[in-house]
């Protein structure tokens, strides 16, 4: 394929969903069944996802933001309570604390892997004393070293919600040499995932909460559906088959049966998608090896899920605009959350997280998704090299 043929095709975006005829068949079957919502495909998807991640429980919800909100509720975040997160994430990682009227503290990032810096977390924990929890994000698909974070959290009596939206299938190696998959609940109290179309597994809108804790699981299933339970073991009274109790103030954060049909179908291709993403990353790495482009760091003992392939360049705006003119829609992840006007009103300002801020000045996410063809990637690489040289 020639370059002009490729540039005549759809714009190449930084991420996109991949829908196969099997996916369409699975959704079609769900639509022809007795259930549109609250059917058997939800539990099937939850079970398959829990098995894939290696956790005990998985609770499917309407989106990743709802998953974060329910996680904060299940851990009982209250007005004024402090929670630490990273500024380099989607705003929802921080917003879930605000939904519960808690206070968000931003810890700067590690300049190498762009995830929350455990040393900065420790600084805050020592200074603030009364922090309730920590929300690390497996940014771009890079697994946070949760064993070390757990040790720190235990010292200060904190819970951990792992925002693993970018990282289904990624893992780090613990001190005993075991692979620990993101969201498996071995070190975090709760993991959360999103099934937005740009993420690894797409259901349109959708999310998942993972945990190994039975009490948290019970709380989550109730909170997902208005705080209502019909579980005889949990009822205070029982008047008969119709009887249910609203035991807490919950929400309608349910997912539908046909979305879970899509999720289960997509999950079957999760590993081949990860393999393809790693191959695309390798091709970028090789192509940029002799340039000034800063490539993603990967430690030897981790497996990167490559939700994003982020480079750093001096002339980010110039490269971004040039790529757009060539129909390549690279993206910036993320504008630091502490610099959003909403968070500035609480006193956050430029200079509070200098590593995150200088990362933001230079970062650019290149096209990265399993269905990106070799030809399309070659066109992206050629275009970038022709701009920087
Ligand atoms: C996508 C995403 C979310 C939110 O998920 P939605 O399903 O869009 O609500 C939260 N955190 C991170 C890191 C994300 O990438």
XYZ file of C-alpha atoms and ligand atoms in Angstrom:
404
model
C 0.000 0.000 0.000
C 1.349 3.438 -0.846
C 1.318 6.340 1.586
C -1.294 8.205 -0.371
C -3.603 5.212 -0.197
C -3.223 5.019 3.573
C -3.753 8.727 4.105
C -6.941 8.451 2.065
C -8.299 5.927 4.544
C -9.958 6.769 7.846
C -7.846 8.919 10.139
C -5.636 6.664 12.258
C -6.525 7.405 15.882
C -4.491 6.606 19.015
C -6.843 3.786 19.958
C -9.947 2.043 18.684
C -12.155 -0.953 19.307
C -11.979 -4.187 17.366
C -15.311 -5.909 16.656
C -15.375 -9.330 14.962
C -18.237 -11.330 13.452
C -18.120 -13.556 16.590
C -18.723 -10.460 18.722
C -21.697 -9.487 16.581
C -23.088 -13.020 16.758
C -22.737 -13.073 20.568
C -24.600 -9.770 20.945
C -27.235 -10.852 18.439
C -27.886 -14.025 20.439
C -28.194 -11.989 23.638
C -30.711 -9.659 21.994
C -32.813 -12.649 20.950
C -32.805 -14.139 24.458
C -35.203 -13.432 27.348
C -32.971 -10.864 28.986
C -31.817 -7.409 27.951
C -30.465 -6.684 31.413
C -29.902 -8.691 34.622
C -29.535 -11.940 32.692
C -27.117 -14.874 32.846
C -24.492 -13.239 30.615
C -23.539 -10.793 33.354
C -22.519 -13.562 35.759
C -20.807 -15.437 32.910
C -18.728 -12.373 32.067
C -17.922 -11.724 35.731
C -16.761 -15.321 36.216
C -14.650 -15.359 33.048
C -13.096 -11.986 33.911
C -12.293 -13.033 37.505
C -10.620 -16.147 36.157
C -8.630 -14.158 33.602
C -7.391 -11.661 36.198
C -6.917 -14.257 38.919
C -9.154 -12.742 41.593
C -12.011 -14.180 43.649
C -14.841 -11.787 42.768
C -15.679 -9.554 39.821
C -18.655 -7.179 39.770
C -19.682 -5.783 36.363
C -20.992 -2.210 36.309
C -22.132 0.449 33.852
C -18.703 2.096 33.348
C -15.255 2.527 34.883
C -16.217 5.744 36.652
C -19.137 3.980 38.352
C -16.657 1.250 39.339
C -14.438 3.866 41.011
C -17.412 5.490 42.761
C -18.668 2.151 44.101
C -15.144 1.212 45.207
C -14.868 4.472 47.186
C -18.323 3.868 48.700
C -17.511 0.264 49.609
C -14.409 1.508 51.438
C -16.584 4.089 53.149
C -14.817 7.285 52.068
C -16.347 10.118 54.091
C -16.463 13.893 53.991
C -13.025 15.474 54.453
C -11.099 12.185 54.394
C -7.851 12.304 52.460
C -6.991 10.013 49.554
C -3.799 10.047 47.465
C -3.749 9.577 43.687
C -1.621 10.461 40.668
C -2.075 13.598 38.525
C -1.304 11.646 35.330
C -4.586 9.820 34.910
C -8.099 10.331 33.654
C -9.955 12.689 36.011
C -12.290 9.915 37.201
C -9.507 8.352 39.328
C -9.608 11.472 41.514
C -13.270 12.395 41.082
C -14.509 9.244 42.847
C -13.065 10.689 46.077
C -14.928 13.957 45.519
C -18.224 12.078 44.898
C -17.881 11.037 48.556
C -16.769 14.560 49.562
C -13.264 13.348 50.381
C -10.111 15.381 49.774
C -7.751 14.473 46.917
C -3.981 14.666 47.443
C -1.850 14.386 44.301
C 1.510 12.616 44.545
C 3.983 13.299 41.729
C 4.914 10.587 39.229
C 7.999 8.460 38.753
C 9.932 10.068 35.848
C 10.746 6.632 34.438
C 7.465 4.689 34.324
C 5.066 7.681 34.713
C 3.084 5.929 37.462
C 2.662 7.360 40.973
C 6.052 7.684 42.723
C 6.040 5.599 45.911
C 8.597 7.947 47.481
C 6.274 10.897 46.988
C 3.395 8.841 48.432
C 5.525 8.156 51.494
C 6.374 11.871 51.829
C 2.668 12.715 51.914
C 1.800 9.893 54.320
C 4.486 11.078 56.760
C 3.355 14.691 56.541
C -0.420 14.278 56.536
C -0.837 11.457 59.093
C -4.594 10.977 58.463
C -4.708 9.675 54.886
C -7.382 6.971 54.416
C -6.419 5.454 51.094
C -4.331 5.412 47.919
C -5.524 5.099 44.313
C -2.570 4.083 42.090
C -3.129 3.878 38.328
C -1.390 1.318 36.084
C -0.722 4.135 33.655
C -0.595 3.272 29.932
C -0.646 -0.407 30.942
C 2.463 -0.284 33.151
C 1.895 -2.273 36.367
C 2.430 -0.354 39.614
C 4.669 -2.226 42.115
C 1.792 -2.933 44.491
C 3.719 -5.165 46.864
C 5.861 -2.198 47.890
C 2.846 0.112 47.945
C 0.966 -2.368 50.169
C 3.791 -2.347 52.684
C 3.660 1.440 52.773
C -0.152 1.465 52.988
C -0.114 -1.006 55.904
C 2.339 1.159 57.827
C -0.124 4.045 57.655
C -3.397 2.070 57.820
C -4.490 2.858 54.253
C -6.587 0.915 51.773
C -5.665 0.662 48.067
C -7.946 0.951 45.029
C -5.955 -0.064 41.954
C -7.198 1.768 38.859
C -6.277 -0.927 36.335
C -8.326 0.507 33.436
C -5.209 0.537 31.240
C -3.830 -2.791 32.301
C -5.954 -5.946 32.007
C -3.385 -8.729 31.565
C -0.326 -6.736 32.692
C 1.736 -8.065 35.609
C 4.711 -7.334 37.822
C 6.897 -9.819 39.654
C 6.641 -9.965 43.452
C 9.490 -10.602 45.899
C 8.895 -14.370 45.616
C 9.222 -14.290 41.834
C 5.499 -14.763 41.193
C 3.689 -12.886 38.417
C 1.031 -10.628 39.937
C -1.619 -9.555 37.457
C -3.067 -6.066 37.694
C -6.367 -6.065 39.566
C -5.891 -9.549 41.091
C -6.440 -8.238 44.608
C -3.268 -9.786 46.039
C -2.112 -6.394 47.332
C -4.910 -3.902 46.573
C -8.271 -4.084 48.344
C -10.130 -3.375 45.111
C -9.235 -3.224 41.404
C -11.287 -1.431 38.770
C -11.461 -1.686 34.965
C -13.213 0.131 32.109
C -14.641 -1.302 28.887
C -14.809 1.989 27.005
C -14.081 1.448 23.276
C -10.463 2.659 23.504
C -9.658 0.168 26.291
C -8.474 -3.430 25.788
C -11.928 -4.972 26.123
C -14.860 -2.973 24.779
C -18.548 -3.206 25.696
C -19.534 0.312 24.562
C -19.808 1.591 28.112
C -18.893 -0.791 30.902
C -16.677 -1.468 33.868
C -15.594 -4.136 36.333
C -14.645 -4.164 39.996
C -12.405 -6.945 41.305
C -11.711 -7.983 44.896
C -10.848 -10.992 47.053
C -12.798 -9.651 50.034
C -16.272 -11.182 50.599
C -17.597 -8.236 52.618
C -16.527 -5.744 49.963
C -18.071 -7.971 47.290
C -21.424 -8.055 49.140
C -21.351 -4.268 49.582
C -20.536 -3.704 45.899
C -23.328 -5.920 44.548
C -25.820 -4.105 46.769
C -24.572 -0.592 45.993
C -24.615 -1.352 42.250
C -28.380 -1.781 42.405
C -29.919 0.895 44.692
C -28.533 -0.628 47.902
C -31.153 -3.353 47.546
C -30.640 -6.998 48.479
C -32.789 -10.113 48.094
C -30.122 -12.381 49.555
C -31.910 -14.303 52.371
C -28.639 -14.456 54.317
C -28.479 -10.650 54.438
C -32.158 -9.743 55.031
C -33.257 -8.355 58.405
C -36.747 -9.791 57.932
C -38.402 -11.964 55.285
C -42.043 -11.585 54.273
C -42.010 -14.011 51.314
C -40.772 -14.439 47.783
C -41.344 -10.792 46.785
C -39.408 -9.392 49.703
C -36.305 -7.244 49.379
C -34.655 -4.628 51.558
C -32.930 -1.376 50.679
C -30.188 -1.447 53.275
C -27.985 1.350 52.011
C -28.215 4.330 49.644
C -27.066 2.781 46.357
C -27.266 3.642 42.669
C -28.317 2.127 39.380
C -24.849 1.303 38.056
C -25.835 -1.978 36.393
C -24.540 -3.179 33.045
C -26.772 -4.917 30.472
C -26.800 -8.552 29.437
C -25.967 -7.820 25.790
C -22.989 -5.663 26.771
C -21.668 -8.598 28.797
C -22.166 -10.877 25.776
C -19.814 -8.527 23.920
C -17.433 -8.415 26.877
C -17.171 -12.217 27.128
C -16.609 -12.490 23.397
C -13.895 -9.818 23.507
C -12.254 -11.391 26.551
C -11.511 -14.510 24.493
C -9.173 -12.391 22.353
C -7.596 -10.492 25.255
C -4.287 -12.365 25.151
C -3.857 -12.160 21.387
C -4.606 -8.415 21.635
C -1.920 -8.020 24.306
C 0.563 -9.907 22.168
C -0.202 -7.670 19.189
C 0.112 -4.509 21.298
C 3.537 -5.653 22.518
C 4.606 -6.353 18.962
C 3.512 -2.884 17.836
C 5.460 -1.384 20.763
C 8.557 -3.339 19.738
C 8.282 -2.024 16.189
C 8.023 1.578 17.435
C 10.934 0.998 19.833
C 13.159 -0.251 17.028
C 12.153 2.550 14.675
C 12.934 5.294 17.214
C 16.097 3.707 18.643
C 18.523 6.168 17.020
C 16.453 9.292 17.549
C 15.925 11.806 20.363
C 12.423 10.400 20.928
C 12.020 9.130 24.503
C 10.472 5.659 24.372
C 8.476 3.921 27.123
C 10.511 2.392 29.950
C 9.842 -1.262 30.770
C 11.590 -3.072 33.640
C 12.768 -6.627 32.941
C 10.363 -8.241 35.396
C 7.076 -6.652 34.300
C 4.651 -7.281 31.461
C 3.322 -4.060 29.910
C -0.272 -4.071 28.601
C 0.355 -1.076 26.281
C -3.033 0.556 26.460
C -0.974 3.536 25.299
C 2.390 3.892 23.598
C 3.656 7.216 24.959
C 6.695 9.013 23.599
C 8.282 12.250 24.800
C 9.544 14.872 22.355
C 10.662 18.501 22.668
C 8.389 19.850 19.941
C 5.216 18.044 20.992
C 2.754 20.640 19.622
C 4.549 20.732 16.270
C 4.576 16.952 15.944
C 0.942 16.678 17.073
C -0.201 19.198 14.452
C 1.953 17.692 11.717
C 0.550 14.207 12.393
C -3.005 15.566 12.281
C -2.284 17.141 8.911
C -1.313 13.629 7.790
C -4.506 12.083 9.200
C -2.798 10.597 12.239
C -4.672 11.510 15.393
C -2.126 11.111 18.180
C -3.345 12.179 21.613
C -2.059 13.600 24.894
C -2.449 11.540 28.087
C -2.986 13.345 30.314
C -3.362 17.008 31.162
C -2.377 16.796 34.866
C -5.544 16.467 36.926
C -4.302 18.811 39.681
C -4.158 21.621 37.089
C -7.803 21.226 36.097
C -9.791 24.341 37.130
C -11.982 22.170 39.354
C -8.976 20.992 41.404
C -7.214 24.356 41.347
C -10.070 25.738 43.465
C -8.799 23.502 46.302
C -5.391 25.189 46.158
C -3.520 23.011 43.652
C -1.337 24.920 41.226
C 1.535 24.685 38.794
C 4.705 23.536 40.525
C 2.966 21.110 42.899
C 3.874 18.049 40.770
C 6.859 19.190 38.672
C 7.684 15.767 37.173
C 4.097 15.278 36.001
C 4.025 18.796 34.604
C 7.218 18.462 32.573
C 6.058 15.018 31.396
C 2.828 16.672 30.213
C 4.779 19.265 28.213
C 6.449 16.534 26.144
C 4.176 13.474 25.997
C 2.322 12.118 22.980
C 0.385 8.837 22.627
C 0.905 7.206 19.232
C -1.619 4.897 17.537
C -1.750 1.652 19.536
C -4.480 -0.945 19.070
C -4.463 -4.597 17.946
C -6.105 -3.958 14.579
C -3.522 -1.332 13.568
C -1.976 -2.907 10.475
C 1.748 -3.162 9.776
C 1.248 -0.813 6.809
C -0.552 1.756 8.921
C 2.148 1.601 11.583
C 4.877 1.946 8.948
C 3.085 5.073 7.681
C 2.903 6.493 11.230
C 6.612 5.815 11.794
C 7.644 7.257 8.447
C 5.601 10.382 9.067
C 7.130 10.914 12.517
C 10.683 10.355 11.267
C 10.169 12.712 8.345
C 9.080 15.436 10.811
C 11.869 15.088 13.346
C 14.723 14.645 10.861
C -11.150 5.078 31.039
C -10.661 5.336 32.402
C -11.512 5.536 33.491
C -12.998 5.706 33.362
O -13.642 4.694 32.704
P -15.053 4.985 31.973
O -15.520 3.615 31.629
O -14.792 5.838 30.798
O -15.959 5.649 32.973
C -10.949 5.680 34.754
N -9.617 5.644 34.932
C -8.766 5.492 33.900
C -7.294 5.456 34.166
C -9.260 5.346 32.612
O -8.403 5.220 31.587
